[in-house]
Amino acid sequence: MLDIRRLHMLKTVAARGSITAAAQSLALSAGAVSQQLSALQHDVGVDLLRPDGRTVALTEAGQVLLEHADRIFAAVEEAECAIAASKGTVGATATLAALPSTVARIVAPALTALGSHHPQLTVTCLVTDQAQLRELTLGTVDVVLGQRYHHLPDATPRGVEVSPLLDDPLLVVTAAADRADERPVALRDLATHSLAVPPPATACGQAILRACQQAGFTPAPRYITADIAAQLTLARAGLATALVPRTAIDPTTPGIRTTPIEDHPIQRLLFAATRHTETANPTTTAVIAALLAAARQDRTTRHPPA
């Protein structure tokens, strides 16, 4: 009979790209992972991994096995959710992966509310902008607060369920003295500005690049950094014009002015994601509900009812 722990190791190695990286994420030695994978290959009687440059990749047989393994993992999680639902109570632990730019306006209020409504629940929060949905599919996190830019294709993995939270436009950020009003800015007018933007390999950098090209120019940024605090500092000093998601900006920050883009808006969708199951898990449901409530509150604060 196949060992489900060995199947999970195979999935982790395939996702991480090497036995060493997989071992680090599993808190095991590389030797222990290699030994378990050798045992798995012995069980099935065929090679499951092959060298691929400096990494490893699944063989055809390995891919077939992993497809079946994913169905096994889904069945196990469905059983766990069914048991949790039968108890009818929120559990003791959950792990949330969230973007750094969402911590102040979404994550912190949500965790505060969870602490009040479910004091028995301890949420571990992994603040990272790297491959959150991959961590979700590997089972290392339970809920992801992620993003998808409207200029880019949807890359949600199979088996992941997404709940939209908030449409979050990028704003043009300059030093407060640089503009006398808050009228929307035409993106094409930024072609001559010294820009501070994320690296083009990031989702935000790609979205900015595509929007600028649609506006008729290819940006040549003066400053390239994914650190939003650094972008805001450069803007405040009058050294650069930054393009920053609205939820990442503290509205009380002194020395900056924020204005919307009028002609080619750049917008990201913030979402909460978890692994899809037919039976709702009370714990992940509570975490997502808190994120939704925080997003609604943020939206109300920015656009109070008349």
Coordinates of C-alpha atoms in Angstrom, one line a residue:
M1 CA 0.0 0.0 0.0
L2 CA 1.3 3.5 -0.9
D3 CA 2.4 5.6 2.0
I4 CA 0.6 9.0 2.0
R5 CA 3.5 10.7 3.7
R6 CA 5.8 9.6 0.9
L7 CA 3.3 10.9 -1.7
H8 CA 3.3 14.2 0.0
M9 CA 7.1 14.3 -0.1
L10 CA 6.9 13.6 -3.9
K11 CA 4.5 16.5 -4.3
T12 CA 6.7 18.8 -2.2
V13 CA 9.8 18.0 -4.2
A14 CA 8.0 18.5 -7.5
A15 CA 6.8 22.0 -6.3
R16 CA 10.1 23.1 -4.7
G17 CA 12.3 21.8 -7.5
S18 CA 14.8 20.0 -5.4
I19 CA 15.1 17.5 -2.6
T20 CA 17.1 20.0 -0.5
A21 CA 14.4 22.7 -0.8
A22 CA 11.7 20.2 0.0
A23 CA 13.6 18.9 3.0
Q24 CA 13.9 22.4 4.4
S25 CA 10.2 23.1 4.0
L26 CA 9.3 19.7 5.6
A27 CA 11.8 20.3 8.5
L28 CA 13.7 17.1 7.5
S29 CA 17.1 16.2 6.3
A30 CA 17.7 15.9 2.6
G31 CA 18.9 12.3 3.3
A32 CA 15.6 11.4 5.0
V33 CA 13.6 12.8 2.1
S34 CA 15.8 11.0 -0.4
Q35 CA 15.4 7.7 1.5
Q36 CA 11.7 8.0 1.6
L37 CA 11.4 8.8 -2.1
S38 CA 13.7 5.8 -2.9
A39 CA 11.3 3.6 -0.9
L40 CA 8.3 5.1 -2.9
Q41 CA 10.0 4.4 -6.2
H42 CA 10.7 0.8 -5.0
D43 CA 7.0 0.4 -4.1
V44 CA 5.8 1.5 -7.6
G45 CA 8.8 -0.1 -9.5
V46 CA 9.5 2.9 -11.7
D47 CA 11.6 6.1 -11.6
L48 CA 9.5 9.1 -10.4
L49 CA 12.0 11.9 -10.6
R50 CA 14.6 12.9 -13.2
P51 CA 17.4 15.6 -13.2
D52 CA 16.4 18.9 -14.9
G53 CA 19.5 21.1 -14.9
R54 CA 20.1 22.1 -11.3
T55 CA 16.6 21.0 -10.2
V56 CA 14.6 17.8 -10.5
A57 CA 11.3 17.2 -12.3
L58 CA 8.7 14.5 -12.4
T59 CA 9.0 11.7 -14.9
E60 CA 5.9 10.7 -16.8
A61 CA 5.2 8.0 -14.2
G62 CA 5.8 10.5 -11.4
Q63 CA 3.2 12.9 -13.0
V64 CA 0.6 10.1 -13.2
L65 CA 1.2 9.1 -9.6
L66 CA 1.0 12.7 -8.4
E67 CA -2.3 13.2 -10.2
H68 CA -3.7 10.3 -8.3
A69 CA -2.1 11.5 -5.1
D70 CA -3.8 14.8 -5.4
R71 CA -7.1 13.1 -5.4
I72 CA -6.1 11.1 -2.3
F73 CA -5.1 14.4 -0.5
A74 CA -8.4 15.9 -1.5
A75 CA -10.3 13.0 -0.1
V76 CA -8.4 13.1 3.2
E77 CA -9.1 16.8 3.5
E78 CA -12.8 16.3 2.7
A79 CA -12.9 13.7 5.5
E80 CA -11.2 16.1 7.9
C81 CA -13.6 18.9 7.0
A82 CA -16.6 16.6 7.5
I83 CA -15.4 15.7 11.0
A84 CA -14.8 19.4 11.8
A85 CA -18.2 20.4 10.5
S86 CA -19.8 17.7 12.6
K87 CA -18.3 19.2 15.7
G88 CA -19.7 22.6 14.6
T89 CA -17.0 24.6 16.3
V90 CA -14.0 26.6 15.2
G91 CA -10.7 24.8 15.7
A92 CA -7.6 25.8 17.7
T93 CA -5.1 26.7 14.9
A94 CA -5.0 28.0 11.4
T95 CA -2.2 29.4 9.2
L96 CA -2.8 32.5 7.0
A97 CA -0.4 33.6 4.3
A98 CA -0.8 37.3 3.4
L99 CA 0.8 40.0 1.3
P100 CA 2.8 42.6 3.2
S101 CA 0.7 45.4 1.6
T102 CA -2.5 44.0 3.2
V103 CA -1.3 43.7 6.8
A104 CA -2.4 47.2 8.1
R105 CA -5.8 47.6 6.5
I106 CA -7.0 44.0 6.2
V107 CA -5.0 41.4 8.2
A108 CA -4.6 43.3 11.5
P109 CA -8.3 44.2 11.8
A110 CA -9.3 40.6 10.8
L111 CA -7.0 39.0 13.4
T112 CA -8.3 41.4 16.1
A113 CA -11.8 40.4 15.3
L114 CA -11.0 36.7 15.3
G115 CA -9.3 37.1 18.7
S116 CA -12.5 38.6 20.1
H117 CA -15.0 36.2 18.5
H118 CA -12.9 33.0 18.6
P119 CA -10.4 33.4 21.5
Q120 CA -9.5 29.7 21.3
L121 CA -8.2 30.1 17.7
T122 CA -4.5 30.8 17.2
V123 CA -3.8 32.1 13.7
T124 CA -0.2 31.9 12.6
C125 CA 0.4 34.6 9.9
L126 CA 3.0 34.1 7.2
V127 CA 3.6 37.6 5.6
T128 CA 5.1 37.0 2.2
D129 CA 4.7 38.0 -1.4
Q130 CA 6.1 34.7 -2.7
A131 CA 4.0 31.9 -4.2
Q132 CA 1.2 31.9 -1.5
L133 CA -1.1 29.8 -3.6
R134 CA 1.6 27.2 -4.0
E135 CA 1.9 27.0 -0.2
L136 CA -1.9 26.5 -0.1
T137 CA -1.8 23.6 -2.5
L138 CA 1.1 22.0 -0.5
G139 CA -1.0 22.3 2.7
T140 CA 1.5 24.5 4.5
V141 CA -1.1 27.2 4.9
D142 CA -4.9 27.1 5.3
V143 CA -5.9 30.5 3.9
V144 CA -4.2 32.9 1.5
L145 CA -4.9 36.6 1.3
G146 CA -3.6 37.0 -2.3
Q147 CA -3.9 39.3 -5.3
R148 CA -4.6 39.2 -9.0
Y149 CA -4.0 42.1 -11.3
H150 CA -6.7 42.8 -13.8
H151 CA -4.1 43.2 -16.6
L152 CA -2.8 39.7 -16.0
P153 CA -4.3 36.3 -16.7
D154 CA -5.9 34.3 -13.8
A155 CA -3.4 31.7 -12.6
T156 CA -5.5 30.2 -9.8
P157 CA -4.4 26.5 -9.4
R158 CA -6.9 23.7 -9.7
G159 CA -8.6 22.8 -6.4
V160 CA -8.4 26.3 -5.0
E161 CA -11.5 28.2 -4.1
V162 CA -11.4 32.0 -4.2
S163 CA -13.5 34.6 -2.4
P164 CA -13.1 38.2 -3.7
L165 CA -12.4 40.7 -1.0
L166 CA -11.7 44.1 -2.5
D167 CA -10.9 45.9 -5.7
D168 CA -7.7 47.8 -4.9
P169 CA -6.5 50.4 -7.5
L170 CA -3.0 51.7 -7.7
L171 CA -2.6 55.4 -6.9
V172 CA -0.1 57.8 -8.2
V173 CA 2.0 58.9 -5.2
T174 CA 4.1 62.1 -5.3
A175 CA 5.5 64.6 -2.8
A176 CA 2.7 66.7 -1.3
A177 CA 4.2 69.9 -2.8
D178 CA 4.4 68.5 -6.3
R179 CA 0.7 68.8 -7.1
A180 CA -1.8 71.6 -6.2
D181 CA -4.9 69.4 -6.7
E182 CA -6.1 65.9 -6.5
R183 CA -7.5 65.6 -10.0
P184 CA -6.9 62.2 -11.7
V185 CA -3.7 61.7 -13.5
A186 CA -3.3 60.4 -17.1
L187 CA -0.9 57.5 -17.1
R188 CA 0.7 58.7 -20.3
D189 CA 1.7 61.9 -18.4
L190 CA 4.0 59.8 -16.3
A191 CA 6.2 58.9 -19.2
T192 CA 8.6 61.7 -18.3
H193 CA 8.6 61.1 -14.6
S194 CA 11.3 59.4 -12.5
L195 CA 9.3 56.4 -11.5
A196 CA 9.7 54.1 -8.5
V197 CA 8.1 50.7 -9.4
P198 CA 8.4 47.0 -8.5
P199 CA 10.7 44.7 -10.5
P200 CA 9.1 43.6 -13.8
A201 CA 9.2 40.0 -12.7
T202 CA 6.6 40.7 -10.0
A203 CA 2.9 40.7 -10.7
C204 CA 2.6 44.4 -9.8
G205 CA 5.6 45.3 -12.0
Q206 CA 4.1 43.3 -14.9
A207 CA 0.7 45.1 -14.5
I208 CA 2.3 48.5 -14.5
L209 CA 4.4 47.7 -17.5
R210 CA 1.4 46.5 -19.5
A211 CA -0.7 49.5 -18.5
C212 CA 2.0 51.9 -19.5
Q213 CA 2.5 50.2 -22.9
Q214 CA -1.3 50.5 -23.4
A215 CA -0.9 54.2 -22.6
G216 CA 1.7 54.5 -25.4
F217 CA 5.0 54.3 -23.6
T218 CA 7.4 51.8 -22.1
P219 CA 8.5 53.0 -18.6
A220 CA 12.2 53.4 -17.8
P221 CA 12.1 53.6 -14.0
R222 CA 14.7 55.4 -12.0
Y223 CA 14.1 53.2 -8.9
I224 CA 13.2 49.5 -8.9
T225 CA 12.1 48.1 -5.6
A226 CA 9.3 45.9 -4.3
D227 CA 9.5 47.6 -0.9
I228 CA 6.5 49.8 -0.8
A229 CA 7.9 51.7 2.2
A230 CA 10.9 52.6 0.1
Q231 CA 8.7 53.7 -2.8
L232 CA 6.8 56.0 -0.5
T233 CA 10.0 57.4 1.0
L234 CA 11.3 58.2 -2.5
A235 CA 8.0 59.9 -3.4
R236 CA 7.9 61.9 -0.2
A237 CA 11.4 63.2 -0.8
G238 CA 10.4 64.3 -4.3
L239 CA 12.8 61.9 -5.9
A240 CA 10.2 59.7 -7.7
T241 CA 6.6 59.2 -8.6
A242 CA 5.4 55.8 -7.2
L243 CA 2.4 53.6 -8.2
V244 CA 1.2 52.0 -5.1
P245 CA -2.0 50.0 -4.2
R246 CA -4.4 52.0 -2.1
T247 CA -4.6 49.6 0.8
A248 CA -0.8 49.8 1.2
I249 CA -0.9 53.5 1.9
D250 CA -1.7 54.9 5.3
P251 CA -4.0 57.8 4.6
T252 CA -2.4 59.8 7.5
T253 CA 1.1 59.5 6.0
P254 CA 2.5 63.1 5.9
G255 CA 4.3 64.6 3.0
I256 CA 2.7 62.6 0.2
R257 CA -0.2 63.2 -2.2
T258 CA -2.2 60.4 -3.8
T259 CA -4.2 60.7 -7.0
P260 CA -6.1 58.1 -9.1
I261 CA -5.2 57.2 -12.7
E262 CA -7.9 58.3 -15.1
D263 CA -7.1 56.8 -18.5
H264 CA -5.6 53.3 -17.9
P265 CA -6.4 52.3 -14.3
I266 CA -4.3 49.6 -12.8
Q267 CA -6.3 47.5 -10.4
R268 CA -5.7 44.4 -8.3
L269 CA -8.3 42.1 -6.9
L270 CA -7.6 41.1 -3.3
F271 CA -9.0 37.7 -2.5
A272 CA -9.1 35.0 0.2
A273 CA -8.4 31.5 -1.0
T274 CA -8.5 28.1 0.5
R275 CA -8.5 24.5 -0.8
H276 CA -11.8 23.5 -2.3
T277 CA -13.9 21.0 -0.3
E278 CA -17.5 20.0 -0.6
T279 CA -17.9 20.4 3.2
A280 CA -17.0 23.8 4.6
N281 CA -14.4 23.8 7.4
P282 CA -15.6 26.0 10.3
T283 CA -12.1 27.2 11.0
T284 CA -11.1 28.4 7.5
T285 CA -14.7 29.8 7.1
A286 CA -14.2 31.9 10.2
V287 CA -10.9 33.3 9.0
I288 CA -12.3 34.2 5.6
A289 CA -15.4 35.8 7.1
A290 CA -13.1 38.0 9.2
L291 CA -11.1 39.0 6.1
L292 CA -14.3 39.8 4.3
A293 CA -15.5 41.9 7.2
A294 CA -12.2 43.8 7.4
A295 CA -12.4 44.4 3.6
R296 CA -15.9 45.7 3.9
Q297 CA -14.9 48.0 6.7
D298 CA -12.0 49.4 4.7
R299 CA -14.3 50.0 1.7
T300 CA -16.8 51.8 4.0
T301 CA -14.1 53.9 5.5
R302 CA -12.9 55.1 2.1
H303 CA -16.4 55.5 0.7
P304 CA -18.8 56.3 3.6
P305 CA -22.5 56.1 2.8
A306 CA -24.2 59.3 1.9

